[in-house]
XYZ file of N, CA and C in Angstrom:
321
model
N 7.160 20.139 7.792
C 8.366 20.251 8.578
C 9.204 19.004 8.343
N 10.509 19.167 8.223
C 11.392 18.017 8.054
C 12.279 17.882 9.282
N 12.530 16.634 9.658
C 13.446 16.332 10.750
C 14.247 15.096 10.369
N 15.402 14.952 10.989
C 16.236 13.773 10.754
C 16.123 12.834 11.944
N 15.940 11.569 11.616
C 15.946 10.517 12.621
C 16.972 9.499 12.158
N 18.066 9.393 12.897
C 19.138 8.462 12.546
C 19.614 8.676 11.102
N 19.816 9.928 10.740
C 20.291 10.339 9.411
C 19.304 10.088 8.278
N 18.058 9.830 8.600
C 17.015 9.704 7.579
C 16.100 10.916 7.721
N 15.898 11.629 6.629
C 15.065 12.825 6.654
C 13.603 12.450 6.466
N 12.786 12.896 7.410
C 11.347 12.655 7.390
C 10.624 13.981 7.238
N 9.514 13.957 6.505
C 8.655 15.126 6.373
C 7.365 14.840 7.137
N 6.958 15.802 7.953
C 5.736 15.688 8.743
C 4.782 16.784 8.285
N 3.591 16.383 7.846
C 2.598 17.335 7.368
C 1.285 17.176 8.110
N 0.700 18.303 8.445
C -0.628 18.369 9.033
C -1.590 18.655 7.897
N -2.549 17.759 7.675
C -3.433 17.858 6.509
C -4.895 17.742 6.934
N -5.788 18.136 6.052
C -7.225 17.964 6.300
C -7.524 16.480 6.510
N -8.514 16.208 7.338
C -8.884 14.836 7.634
C -9.372 14.056 6.427
N -9.726 14.772 5.369
C -10.191 14.127 4.142
C -9.105 14.072 3.063
N -7.879 14.415 3.426
C -6.762 14.367 2.483
C -6.551 12.920 2.028
N -6.325 12.733 0.750
C -6.179 11.381 0.199
C -4.995 10.626 0.800
N -4.020 11.344 1.335
C -2.880 10.679 1.966
C -3.271 9.963 3.258
N -4.429 10.303 3.807
C -4.898 9.654 5.035
C -5.802 8.453 4.763
N -5.923 8.077 3.497
C -6.718 6.898 3.151
C -5.908 5.622 3.349
N -6.482 4.685 4.101
C -5.858 3.383 4.310
C -6.964 2.340 4.260
N -6.848 1.406 3.344
C -7.894 0.389 3.141
C -9.274 1.032 2.949
N -9.311 2.062 2.130
C -10.546 2.780 1.779
C -11.215 3.484 2.957
N -10.482 3.740 4.025
C -11.013 4.489 5.154
C -10.017 5.569 5.548
N -10.543 6.699 6.022
C -9.673 7.760 6.496
C -9.181 7.421 7.896
N -7.881 7.637 8.124
C -7.260 7.390 9.420
C -6.778 8.721 9.997
N -6.471 8.731 11.276
C -5.994 9.959 11.934
C -4.605 10.367 11.473
N -3.765 9.378 11.208
C -2.392 9.636 10.787
C -1.849 8.424 10.063
N -0.798 8.657 9.292
C -0.213 7.544 8.536
C 1.268 7.832 8.299
N 2.063 6.782 8.332
C 3.492 6.876 8.061
C 3.775 6.153 6.756
N 4.324 6.865 5.798
C 4.633 6.312 4.476
C 6.139 6.062 4.397
N 6.514 4.794 4.348
C 7.924 4.425 4.365
C 8.606 4.624 3.016
N 7.832 4.620 1.936
C 8.452 4.731 0.610
C 9.061 6.109 0.365
N 8.516 7.153 1.002
C 9.085 8.492 0.819
C 9.359 9.207 2.144
N 9.362 8.474 3.240
C 9.647 9.006 4.581
C 8.777 10.228 4.881
N 7.476 10.010 4.799
C 6.503 11.089 4.974
C 5.450 10.663 6.000
N 5.150 11.559 6.927
C 4.122 11.312 7.924
C 3.035 12.365 7.750
N 1.797 11.899 7.730
C 0.641 12.794 7.618
C -0.220 12.629 8.867
N -0.685 13.748 9.404
C -1.575 13.744 10.564
C -2.743 14.673 10.259
N -3.936 14.241 10.648
C -5.132 15.051 10.405
C -5.150 16.287 11.296
N -5.402 17.437 10.686
C -5.537 18.665 11.449
C -6.933 18.808 12.056
N -7.842 17.919 11.699
C -9.223 18.010 12.164
C -9.435 17.334 13.520
N -8.356 16.973 14.176
C -8.447 16.301 15.468
C -8.344 17.302 16.615
N -8.992 17.009 17.735
C -8.743 17.818 18.938
C -7.249 17.750 19.276
N -6.720 18.777 19.885
C -5.275 18.909 20.077
C -4.645 17.710 20.792
N -5.288 17.162 21.799
C -4.712 16.025 22.524
C -4.691 14.760 21.664
N -5.715 14.575 20.849
C -5.734 13.419 19.940
C -4.713 13.614 18.824
N -4.528 14.836 18.384
C -3.497 15.135 17.381
C -2.121 14.795 17.940
N -1.883 15.172 19.187
C -0.601 14.904 19.839
C -0.370 13.398 19.986
N -1.399 12.684 20.400
C -1.280 11.234 20.561
C -1.052 10.558 19.205
N -1.746 11.043 18.174
C -1.581 10.482 16.829
C -0.174 10.744 16.312
N 0.318 11.962 16.508
C 1.678 12.275 16.087
C 2.684 11.397 16.826
N 2.479 11.185 18.109
C 3.372 10.321 18.882
C 3.369 8.911 18.298
N 2.190 8.399 17.994
C 2.046 7.068 17.401
C 2.831 6.979 16.086
N 2.638 7.964 15.217
C 3.327 7.948 13.917
C 4.825 8.154 14.090
N 5.211 8.940 15.084
C 6.631 9.156 15.366
C 7.296 7.836 15.759
N 6.594 7.001 16.508
C 7.140 5.696 16.880
C 7.403 4.860 15.624
N 6.479 4.877 14.671
C 6.710 4.154 13.406
C 7.981 4.671 12.722
N 8.133 5.993 12.662
C 9.292 6.583 12.000
C 10.596 6.212 12.711
N 10.592 6.228 14.027
C 11.793 5.861 14.785
C 12.106 4.375 14.598
N 11.098 3.526 14.662
C 11.317 2.096 14.432
C 11.954 1.857 13.065
N 11.394 2.479 12.035
C 11.905 2.307 10.679
C 13.329 2.855 10.562
N 13.554 4.043 11.104
C 14.853 4.708 10.969
C 15.979 3.951 11.666
N 15.634 3.190 12.676
C 16.634 2.402 13.395
C 16.574 0.924 13.000
N 15.928 0.672 11.861
C 15.835 -0.665 11.271
C 15.196 -1.671 12.228
N 14.214 -1.214 12.979
C 13.508 -2.088 13.905
C 12.131 -2.455 13.386
N 11.760 -1.936 12.215
C 10.433 -2.184 11.659
C 10.218 -3.649 11.291
N 11.288 -4.370 11.120
C 11.192 -5.761 10.672
C 10.490 -6.667 11.680
N 10.429 -6.242 12.928
C 9.791 -7.075 13.940
C 8.277 -7.033 13.791
N 7.681 -8.191 13.728
C 6.221 -8.281 13.658
C 5.611 -8.009 15.023
N 6.325 -8.383 16.057
C 5.858 -8.115 17.416
C 7.069 -8.065 18.328
N 6.907 -7.345 19.405
C 7.958 -7.228 20.395
C 7.551 -7.987 21.647
N 8.539 -8.562 22.307
C 8.266 -9.104 23.631
C 8.129 -7.924 24.585
N 7.623 -8.170 25.754
C 7.499 -7.107 26.747
C 8.869 -6.503 27.056
N 9.878 -7.327 27.157
C 11.226 -6.839 27.458
C 11.778 -5.978 26.315
N 11.544 -6.400 25.073
C 11.998 -5.610 23.925
C 11.275 -4.271 23.859
N 9.979 -4.266 24.152
C 9.224 -3.016 24.141
C 9.716 -2.081 25.243
N 9.964 -2.625 26.423
C 10.473 -1.805 27.524
C 11.837 -1.206 27.157
N 12.680 -1.990 26.500
C 13.988 -1.496 26.076
C 13.847 -0.403 25.019
N 12.945 -0.603 24.063
C 12.705 0.416 23.037
C 12.265 1.734 23.677
N 11.301 1.667 24.585
C 10.798 2.874 25.248
C 11.924 3.542 26.044
N 12.683 2.770 26.785
C 13.776 3.337 27.576
C 14.812 4.033 26.691
N 15.066 3.465 25.534
C 16.099 4.001 24.645
C 15.637 5.220 23.847
N 14.381 5.225 23.385
C 13.947 6.250 22.434
C 12.873 7.208 22.958
N 12.388 7.003 24.165
C 11.301 7.824 24.703
C 11.609 9.322 24.640
N 12.763 9.728 25.160
C 13.105 11.157 25.185
C 13.176 11.738 23.781
N 13.803 11.012 22.861
C 13.914 11.485 21.483
C 12.541 11.663 20.853
N 11.670 10.681 21.033
C 10.318 10.749 20.464
C 9.570 11.952 21.023
N 9.643 12.161 22.326
C 8.921 13.284 22.949
C 9.473 14.635 22.508
N 10.782 14.750 22.417
C 11.391 16.020 21.985
C 10.990 16.333 20.543
N 11.091 15.348 19.660
C 10.717 15.572 18.259
C 9.227 15.871 18.134
N 8.392 15.110 18.854
C 6.943 15.344 18.834
C 6.620 16.760 19.300
N 7.226 17.184 20.400
C 6.955 18.526 20.923
C 7.439 19.617 19.973
N 8.547 19.380 19.285
C 9.049 20.333 18.289
C 8.041 20.483 17.152
N 7.527 19.373 16.674
C 6.549 19.408 15.586
C 5.238 20.028 16.055
N 4.766 19.633 17.233
C 3.522 20.207 17.766
C 3.646 21.719 17.913
N 4.798 22.197 18.344
C 5.019 23.633 18.466
C 4.953 24.315 17.098
N 5.508 23.665 16.093
C 5.463 24.202 14.720
C 4.015 24.261 14.223
N 3.219 23.291 14.624
C 1.835 23.204 14.169
C 0.838 23.966 15.063
N 1.300 24.618 16.110
C 0.399 25.177 17.123
C -0.626 26.175 16.579
N -0.326 26.808 15.493
C -1.267 27.790 14.944
C -2.229 27.204 13.915
N -2.104 25.894 13.667
C -3.001 25.235 12.730
C -4.322 24.967 13.439
N -5.409 25.375 12.834
C -6.728 25.155 13.448
C -7.129 23.702 13.353
N -8.066 23.307 14.204
C -8.559 21.934 14.167
C -10.018 21.914 13.985
């Protein structure tokens, strides 16, 4: 599924937990955001609530990058609160749209 975040097109794919795209430092991860091609991969082998949480986590990476906020190594508490206040609804709407698209994928 593709979606636009701040005019940047991202592709979100649900893949097997052993998919090579989920390899990070020689270990399989639940999800990963690839900035070089604006692609997010999430393992379909997760229980639905963990899949949702993983997608939310990766969605935050995509939103940070798309709004040129990825450059920060760390946020202060105030900056994090501002980020959540500004982008929370967008992240949840996009996450729910993707989860709905993936609802028939087995885990």
